[in-house]
XYZ file of C-alpha atoms in Angstrom:
481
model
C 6.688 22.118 -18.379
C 7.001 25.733 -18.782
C 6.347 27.442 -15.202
C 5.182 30.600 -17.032
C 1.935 28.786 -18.592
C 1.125 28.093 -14.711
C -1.734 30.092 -13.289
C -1.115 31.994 -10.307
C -4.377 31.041 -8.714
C -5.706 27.012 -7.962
C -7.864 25.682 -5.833
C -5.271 23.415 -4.072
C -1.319 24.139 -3.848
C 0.556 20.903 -2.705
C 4.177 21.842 -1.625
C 6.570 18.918 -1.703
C 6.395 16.638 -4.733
C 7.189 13.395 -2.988
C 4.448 10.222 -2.995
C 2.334 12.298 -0.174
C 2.114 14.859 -2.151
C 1.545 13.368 -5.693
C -1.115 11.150 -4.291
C -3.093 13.605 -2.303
C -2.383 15.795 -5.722
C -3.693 13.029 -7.867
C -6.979 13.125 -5.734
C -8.068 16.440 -5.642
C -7.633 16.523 -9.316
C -9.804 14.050 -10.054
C -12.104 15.639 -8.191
C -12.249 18.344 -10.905
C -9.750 20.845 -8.758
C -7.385 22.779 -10.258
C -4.481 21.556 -8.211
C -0.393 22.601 -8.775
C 2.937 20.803 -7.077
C 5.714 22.659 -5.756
C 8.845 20.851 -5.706
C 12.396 21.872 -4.845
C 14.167 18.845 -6.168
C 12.968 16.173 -7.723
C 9.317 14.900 -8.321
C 9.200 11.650 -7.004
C 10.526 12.668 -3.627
C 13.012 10.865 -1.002
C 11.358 7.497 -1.397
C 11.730 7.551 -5.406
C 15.435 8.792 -4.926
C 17.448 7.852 -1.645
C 14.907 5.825 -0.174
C 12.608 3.219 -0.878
C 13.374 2.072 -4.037
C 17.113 2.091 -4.210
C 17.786 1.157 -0.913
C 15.559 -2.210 -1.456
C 17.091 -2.636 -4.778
C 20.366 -2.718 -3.062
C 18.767 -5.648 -0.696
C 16.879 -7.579 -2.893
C 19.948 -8.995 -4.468
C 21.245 -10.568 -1.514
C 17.764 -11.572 -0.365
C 17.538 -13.787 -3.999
C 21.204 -15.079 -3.760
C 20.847 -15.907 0.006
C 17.321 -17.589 -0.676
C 18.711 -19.629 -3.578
C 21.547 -20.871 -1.373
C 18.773 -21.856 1.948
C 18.184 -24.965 -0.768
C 19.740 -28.164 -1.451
C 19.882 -27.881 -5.239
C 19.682 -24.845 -5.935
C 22.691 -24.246 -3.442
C 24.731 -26.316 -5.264
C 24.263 -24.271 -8.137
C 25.184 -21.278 -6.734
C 27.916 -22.442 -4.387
C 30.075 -19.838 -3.220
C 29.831 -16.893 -5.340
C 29.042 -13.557 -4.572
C 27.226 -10.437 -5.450
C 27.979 -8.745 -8.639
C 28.428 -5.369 -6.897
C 28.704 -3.151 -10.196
C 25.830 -4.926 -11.500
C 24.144 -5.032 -8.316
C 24.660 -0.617 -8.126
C 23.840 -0.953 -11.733
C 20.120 -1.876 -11.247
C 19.522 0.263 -8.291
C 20.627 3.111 -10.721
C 17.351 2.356 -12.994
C 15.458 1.724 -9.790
C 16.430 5.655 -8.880
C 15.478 6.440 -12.463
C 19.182 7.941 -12.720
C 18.017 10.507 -10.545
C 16.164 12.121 -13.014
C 12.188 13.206 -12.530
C 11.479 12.911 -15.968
C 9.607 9.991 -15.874
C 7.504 11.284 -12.686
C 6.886 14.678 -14.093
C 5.454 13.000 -17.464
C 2.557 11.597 -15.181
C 2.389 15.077 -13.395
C 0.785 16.035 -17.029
C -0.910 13.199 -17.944
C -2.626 13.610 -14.867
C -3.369 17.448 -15.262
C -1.601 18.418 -12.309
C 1.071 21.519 -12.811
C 4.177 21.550 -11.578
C 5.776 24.526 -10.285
C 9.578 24.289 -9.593
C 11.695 26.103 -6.951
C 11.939 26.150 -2.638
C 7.818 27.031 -2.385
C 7.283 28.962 1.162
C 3.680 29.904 2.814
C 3.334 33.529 2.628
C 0.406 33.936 5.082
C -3.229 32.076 4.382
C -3.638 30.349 1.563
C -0.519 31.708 -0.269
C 2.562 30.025 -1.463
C 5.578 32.409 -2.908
C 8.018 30.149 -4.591
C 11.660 31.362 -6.055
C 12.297 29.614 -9.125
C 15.597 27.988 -9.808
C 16.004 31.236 -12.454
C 15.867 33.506 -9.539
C 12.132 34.621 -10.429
C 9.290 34.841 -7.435
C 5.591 33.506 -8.081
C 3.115 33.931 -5.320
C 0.037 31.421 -5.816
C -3.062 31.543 -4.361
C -4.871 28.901 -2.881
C -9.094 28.683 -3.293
C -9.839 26.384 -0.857
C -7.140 24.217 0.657
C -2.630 24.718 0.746
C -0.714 20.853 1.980
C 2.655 20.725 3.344
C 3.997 17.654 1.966
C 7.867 18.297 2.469
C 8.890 15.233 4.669
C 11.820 14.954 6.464
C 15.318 14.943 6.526
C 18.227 13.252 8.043
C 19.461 14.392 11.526
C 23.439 14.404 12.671
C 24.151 14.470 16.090
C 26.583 17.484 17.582
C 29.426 15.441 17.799
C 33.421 16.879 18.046
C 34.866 16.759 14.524
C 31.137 15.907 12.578
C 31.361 18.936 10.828
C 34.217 18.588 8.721
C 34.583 14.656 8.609
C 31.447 14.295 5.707
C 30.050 11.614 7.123
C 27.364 9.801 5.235
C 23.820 9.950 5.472
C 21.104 7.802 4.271
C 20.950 9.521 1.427
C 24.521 8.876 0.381
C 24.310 5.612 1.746
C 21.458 4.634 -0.722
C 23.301 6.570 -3.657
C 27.411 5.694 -3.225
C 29.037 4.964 -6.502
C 30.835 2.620 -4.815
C 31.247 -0.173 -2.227
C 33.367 1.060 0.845
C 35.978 -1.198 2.009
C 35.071 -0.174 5.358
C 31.816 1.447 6.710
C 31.028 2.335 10.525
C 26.759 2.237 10.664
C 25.734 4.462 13.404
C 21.915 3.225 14.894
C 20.037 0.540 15.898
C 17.042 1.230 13.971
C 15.490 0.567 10.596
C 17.580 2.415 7.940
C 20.798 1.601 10.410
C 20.091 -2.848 9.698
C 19.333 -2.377 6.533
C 22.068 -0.777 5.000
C 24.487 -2.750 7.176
C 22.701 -5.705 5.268
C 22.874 -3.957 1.848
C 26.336 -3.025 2.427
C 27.790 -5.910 4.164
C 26.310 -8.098 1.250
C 28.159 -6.218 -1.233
C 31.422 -6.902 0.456
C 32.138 -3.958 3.257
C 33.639 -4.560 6.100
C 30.575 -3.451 8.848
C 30.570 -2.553 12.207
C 27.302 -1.763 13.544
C 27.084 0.442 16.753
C 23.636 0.914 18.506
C 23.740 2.892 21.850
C 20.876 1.052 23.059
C 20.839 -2.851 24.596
C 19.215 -4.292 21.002
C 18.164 -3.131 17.729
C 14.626 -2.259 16.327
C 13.906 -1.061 19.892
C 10.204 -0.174 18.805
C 9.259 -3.903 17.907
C 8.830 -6.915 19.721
C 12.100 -7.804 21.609
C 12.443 -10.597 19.731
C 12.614 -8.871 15.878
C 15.813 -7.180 17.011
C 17.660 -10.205 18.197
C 16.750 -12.458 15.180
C 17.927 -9.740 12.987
C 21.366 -9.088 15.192
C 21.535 -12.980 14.494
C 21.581 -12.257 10.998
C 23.593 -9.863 10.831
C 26.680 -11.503 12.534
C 25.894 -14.535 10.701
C 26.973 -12.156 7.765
C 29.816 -11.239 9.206
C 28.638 -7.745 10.367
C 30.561 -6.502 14.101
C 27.315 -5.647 16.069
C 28.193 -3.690 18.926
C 25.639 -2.861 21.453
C 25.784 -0.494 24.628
C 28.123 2.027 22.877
C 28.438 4.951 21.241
C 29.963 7.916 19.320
C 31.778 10.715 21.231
C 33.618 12.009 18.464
C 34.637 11.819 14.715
C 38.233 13.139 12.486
C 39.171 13.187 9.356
C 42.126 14.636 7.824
C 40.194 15.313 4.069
C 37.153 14.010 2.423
C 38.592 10.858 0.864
C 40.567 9.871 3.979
C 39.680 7.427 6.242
C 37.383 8.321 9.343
C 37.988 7.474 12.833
C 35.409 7.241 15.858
C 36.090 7.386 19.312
C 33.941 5.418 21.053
C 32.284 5.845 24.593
C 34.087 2.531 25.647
C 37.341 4.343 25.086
C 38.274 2.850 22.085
C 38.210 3.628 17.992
C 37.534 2.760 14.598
C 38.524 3.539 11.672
C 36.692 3.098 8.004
C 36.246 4.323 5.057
C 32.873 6.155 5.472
C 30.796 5.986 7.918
C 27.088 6.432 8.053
C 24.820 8.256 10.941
C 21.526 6.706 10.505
C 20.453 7.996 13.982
C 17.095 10.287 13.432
C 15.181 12.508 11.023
C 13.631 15.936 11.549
C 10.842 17.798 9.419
C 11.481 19.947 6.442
C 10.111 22.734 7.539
C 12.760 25.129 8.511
C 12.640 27.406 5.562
C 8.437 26.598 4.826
C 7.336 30.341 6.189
C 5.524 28.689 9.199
C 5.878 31.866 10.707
C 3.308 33.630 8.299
C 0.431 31.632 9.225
C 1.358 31.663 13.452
C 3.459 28.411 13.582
C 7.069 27.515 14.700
C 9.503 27.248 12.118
C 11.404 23.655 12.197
C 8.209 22.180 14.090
C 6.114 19.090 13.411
C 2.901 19.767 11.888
C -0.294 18.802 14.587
C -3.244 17.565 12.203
C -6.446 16.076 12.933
C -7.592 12.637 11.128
C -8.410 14.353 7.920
C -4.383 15.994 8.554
C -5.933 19.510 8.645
C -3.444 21.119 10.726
C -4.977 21.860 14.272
C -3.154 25.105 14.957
C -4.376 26.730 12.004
C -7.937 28.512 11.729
C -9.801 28.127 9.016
C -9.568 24.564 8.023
C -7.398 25.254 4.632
C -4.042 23.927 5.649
C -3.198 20.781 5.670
C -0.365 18.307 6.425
C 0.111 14.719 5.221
C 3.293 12.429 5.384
C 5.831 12.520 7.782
C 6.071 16.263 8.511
C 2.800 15.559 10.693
C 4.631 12.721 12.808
C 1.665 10.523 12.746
C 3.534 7.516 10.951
C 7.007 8.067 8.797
C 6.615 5.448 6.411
C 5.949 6.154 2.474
C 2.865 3.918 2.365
C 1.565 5.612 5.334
C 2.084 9.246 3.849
C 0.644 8.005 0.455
C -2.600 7.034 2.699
C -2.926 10.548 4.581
C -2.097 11.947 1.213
C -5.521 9.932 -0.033
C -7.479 10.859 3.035
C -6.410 14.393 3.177
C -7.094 14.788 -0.405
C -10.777 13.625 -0.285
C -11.639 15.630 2.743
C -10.337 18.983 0.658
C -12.799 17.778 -2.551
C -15.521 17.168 -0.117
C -15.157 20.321 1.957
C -14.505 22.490 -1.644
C -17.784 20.700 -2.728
C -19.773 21.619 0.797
C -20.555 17.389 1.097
C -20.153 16.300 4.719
C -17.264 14.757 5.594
C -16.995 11.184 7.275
C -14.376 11.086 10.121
C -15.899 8.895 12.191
C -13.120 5.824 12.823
C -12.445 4.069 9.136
C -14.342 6.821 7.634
C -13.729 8.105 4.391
C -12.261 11.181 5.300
C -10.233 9.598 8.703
C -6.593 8.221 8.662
C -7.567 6.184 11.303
C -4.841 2.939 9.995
C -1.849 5.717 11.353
C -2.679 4.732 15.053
C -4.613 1.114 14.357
C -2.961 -0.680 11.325
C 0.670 0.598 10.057
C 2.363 -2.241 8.595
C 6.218 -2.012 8.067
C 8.310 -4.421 6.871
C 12.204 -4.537 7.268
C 14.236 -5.929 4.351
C 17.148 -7.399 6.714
C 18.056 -11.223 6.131
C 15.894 -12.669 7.692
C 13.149 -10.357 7.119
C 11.158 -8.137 9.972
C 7.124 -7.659 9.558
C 4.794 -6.087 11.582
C 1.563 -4.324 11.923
C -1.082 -2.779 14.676
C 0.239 -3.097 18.600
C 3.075 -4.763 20.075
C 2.501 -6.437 23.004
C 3.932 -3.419 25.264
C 2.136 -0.627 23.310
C -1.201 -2.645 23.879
C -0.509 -3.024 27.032
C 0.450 0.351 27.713
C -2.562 1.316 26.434
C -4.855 -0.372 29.078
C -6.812 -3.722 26.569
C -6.694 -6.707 28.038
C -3.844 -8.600 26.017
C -3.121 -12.409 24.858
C 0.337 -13.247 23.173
C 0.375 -16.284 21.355
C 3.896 -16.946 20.038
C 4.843 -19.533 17.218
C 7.881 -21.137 15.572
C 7.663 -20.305 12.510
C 10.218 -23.148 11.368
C 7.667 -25.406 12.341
C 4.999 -24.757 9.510
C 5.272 -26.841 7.044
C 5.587 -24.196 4.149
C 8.427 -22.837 5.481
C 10.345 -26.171 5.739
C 9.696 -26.130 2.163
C 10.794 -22.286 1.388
C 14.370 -23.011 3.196
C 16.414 -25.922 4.656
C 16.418 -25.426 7.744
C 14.585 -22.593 8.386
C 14.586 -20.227 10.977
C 11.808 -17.403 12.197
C 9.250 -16.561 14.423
C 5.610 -15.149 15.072
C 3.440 -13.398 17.611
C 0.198 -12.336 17.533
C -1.310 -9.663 19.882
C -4.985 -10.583 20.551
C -7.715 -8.867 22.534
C -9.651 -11.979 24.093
C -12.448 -9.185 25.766
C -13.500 -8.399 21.838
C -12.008 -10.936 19.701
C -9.841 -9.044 18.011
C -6.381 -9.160 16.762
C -4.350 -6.260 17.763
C -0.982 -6.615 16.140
C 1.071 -9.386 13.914
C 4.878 -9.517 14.337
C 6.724 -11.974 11.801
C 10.280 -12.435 11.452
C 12.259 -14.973 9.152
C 12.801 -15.030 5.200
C 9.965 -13.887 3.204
C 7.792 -12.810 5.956
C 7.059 -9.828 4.052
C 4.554 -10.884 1.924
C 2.425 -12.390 4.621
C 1.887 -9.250 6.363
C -1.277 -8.246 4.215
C -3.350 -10.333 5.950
C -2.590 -9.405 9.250
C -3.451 -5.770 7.718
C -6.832 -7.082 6.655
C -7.533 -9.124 9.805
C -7.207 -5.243 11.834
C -8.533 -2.848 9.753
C -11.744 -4.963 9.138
C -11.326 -6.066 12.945
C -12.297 -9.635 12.226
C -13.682 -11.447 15.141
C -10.622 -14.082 15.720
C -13.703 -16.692 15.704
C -14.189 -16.189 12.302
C -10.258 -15.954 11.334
C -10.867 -19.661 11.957
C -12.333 -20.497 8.917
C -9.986 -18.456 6.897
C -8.170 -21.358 5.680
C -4.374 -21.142 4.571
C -3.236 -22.916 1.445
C -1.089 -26.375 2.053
C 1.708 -26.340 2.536
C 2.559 -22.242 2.432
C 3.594 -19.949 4.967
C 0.628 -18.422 5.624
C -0.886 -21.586 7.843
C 1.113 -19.933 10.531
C -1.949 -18.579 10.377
C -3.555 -21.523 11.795
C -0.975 -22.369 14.307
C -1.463 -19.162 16.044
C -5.315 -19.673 16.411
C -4.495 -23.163 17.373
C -2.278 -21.699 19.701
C -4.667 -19.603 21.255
C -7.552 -21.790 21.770
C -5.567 -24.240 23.399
């Protein structure tokens, strides 16, 4: 698209091309807004490139091969063999579109949304100045609403040696040409046991080091240690309890050692900090509207930022802190979008809880699922969080080995499920699922809490025989005793 046919004045400037932003773009433009995307990379975002999709299209190989082999019959046929790792890097190539926007910017047009390129920065209210990649500087002008949709970025720790030892991030470990021999994971959490899995599958050597007592230490305590289970089972070194103190390496393609806080080291090929992210908004010209560069965003449920007067800046994905997942940010991206075509309209806007203009799933009903072997799925409270938050809670806990559609999916199969229920109003709070294929059960559980369905009349939801989902019915079994 040719920046120079771009009009210096809209009535909506998204910054940050990512899902967030192309969503809540895609929504004020159909709401008959002029509406242009500023993007200093590549449209599509982190999830299109380094996230999401190639870091499950690394896992879903193993997943497939590892599912096929849980069978007598099918594990015959597959026996022994392993992944195809060039193929296997191959397809997660296409999945990351080559890393090439081309594709994403198409539907930029089809949509009617421009696209601006360059490092966009707010230049007091309701402008945007933006240097080009040509060196050139547009200012645009916003009519009723500007949204930060920048994200975040990956986080290294100030560690001795860091500096000049290139260790990888998650965005090199989602994009590597190549399969380590070796790889040190650094962190316990969600991008940490997947790529250990990914990785490990393809046929590193892992060691996984989590400075913490478990990994996953926001779920139930019992997510972490089926996955840790899974993990060894592979043949990954989980170490728990220690940490890095320092990192050397005598060039970039040498190998890396770690001193650890127990005194002794490692030594790999690469190794990967997967230990935090921060927002993108260092460089965003925070200043010019009264706010701290390098700071979280504070929004309301509509994710108009609080701090700002005037109601015409807004923040939605993870730069507001609410919920860093992609589907989450996509959501706010919705909501946020509506609220600016209703407030540019002068129609009253509906925040009450599950109103149309009120992210009210960030704090009620975030599902996230974790594409380990087995698989981790959750939604809505664990049973601490609820707890912490003063309901009354139930936990109702379930083999999930012992439903008769997961006999079927895998010999011998292994997983588990708790529910989080409010007995005072019937309600299910929160759904935790772990074991293969869990994933695509989790839906319902998001259903079950956003509508709030009374758990009386989850009863006569009845689950198809013989599938997974009558765990279902062994929970509410469960629970009335």
């Amino acid at each position: 698209m040719d920046t120079h046919d771009v009009h210096d004045v809209y009535d909506v400037i998204v910054i940050g091309g990512g899902p967030t932003g192309e969503n809540l773009a895609d929504r004020t433009r159909a709401a008959g807004l002029t509406t242009v995307l500023v993007e200093s990379e590549l449209v599509g975002g982190e999830c299109s490139y380094w996230a999401c999709m190639p870091s499950k299209a690394l896992l879903r190989p193993a997943a497939a091969l590892a599912e096929a082999a849980s069978v007598a019959g099918s594990r015959e046929a597959v026996g022994d063999r392993r992944l195809d790792a060039a193929a296997v890097l191959a397809r997660r190539d296409e999945f990351a579109s080559h890393w090439k926007d081309a594709g994403q910017v198409k539907w930029l047009e089809s949509a009617g949304i421009d696209l601006v390129r360059g490092q966009g920065r707010l230049d007091g209210p309701r402008r945007v100045s933006v240097e080009t990649p040509e060196g050139a500087r547009r200012v645009l002008t916003a009519r009723h609403a500007v949204a930060v949709c920048t994200g975040t970025r990956a986080v290294l720790p100030d560690l001795p040696g860091l500096d000049t030892a290139h260790p990888w991030t998650s965005r090199d470990a989602t994009s590597s040409p190549d399969v380590p021999g070796s790889l040190v994971v650094v962190g316990g959490g969600v991008v940490g046991v997947e790529m250990a899995t990914a990785w490990r599958a393809l046929g590193s050597e892992v060691t996984l080091l989590v400075r913490g007592d478990g990994l996953l230490p926001r779920w139930e305590p019992f997510a972490g240690e089926l996955v840790a289970e899974g993990l060894r089972a592979a043949g990954v070194d989980v170490r728990t309890g220690v940490s890095v103190t320092g990192v050397s390496r005598a060039s970039e393609f040498a190998p890396v050692t770690a001193d650890l806080s127990d005194g002794s080291q490692l030594t790999a090929d690469e190794i990967l900090f997967a230990t935090g992210r921060a927002p993108s908004t260092d460089e965003l010209g925070l200043e010019t509207v009264g706010l701290r560069p390098g700071s979280w965003l504070d929004v309301d449920d509509t994710c108009a930022v609080t701090d700002v007067p005037g109601g015409w800046l807004y923040c939605a994905g993870d730069t507001n802190h609410r919920a860093l997942l992609t589907h989450q940010g996509k959501y706010q991206g919705r909501i946020a979008g509506a609220a600016i075509a209703a407030r540019a309209s002068g129609a009253p806007l509906d925040t009450a809880p599950w109103g149309a203009h009120s992210a009210t799933a960030d704090t009620a009903a975030v599902p996230q699922v974790v594409f380990t072997q087995p698989e981790a799925a959750s939604v809505g409270l664990t049973a601490d969080a609820a707890t912490r938050a003063g309901l009354t809670v139930r936990v109702v806990d379930y083999d999930l080995g012992n439903v008769a559609g997961a006999s079927l999916y895998a010999d011998n199969y292994r997983g588990h499920a708790r529910a989080v229920i409010d007995p005072d109003h019937d309600l299910l709070l929160g759904l935790t699922l772990v074991g293969p294929g869990v994933g695509e059960l989790l839906h319902a559980a998001t259903i079950a809490i956003t509508g709030q369905v009374p758990i009386h009349r989850l009863w006569h939801a009845v689950p198809a025989y013989p599938t997974m989902s009558e765990i279902w019915l062994r929970l509410l079994e469960t629970y009335r005793g």
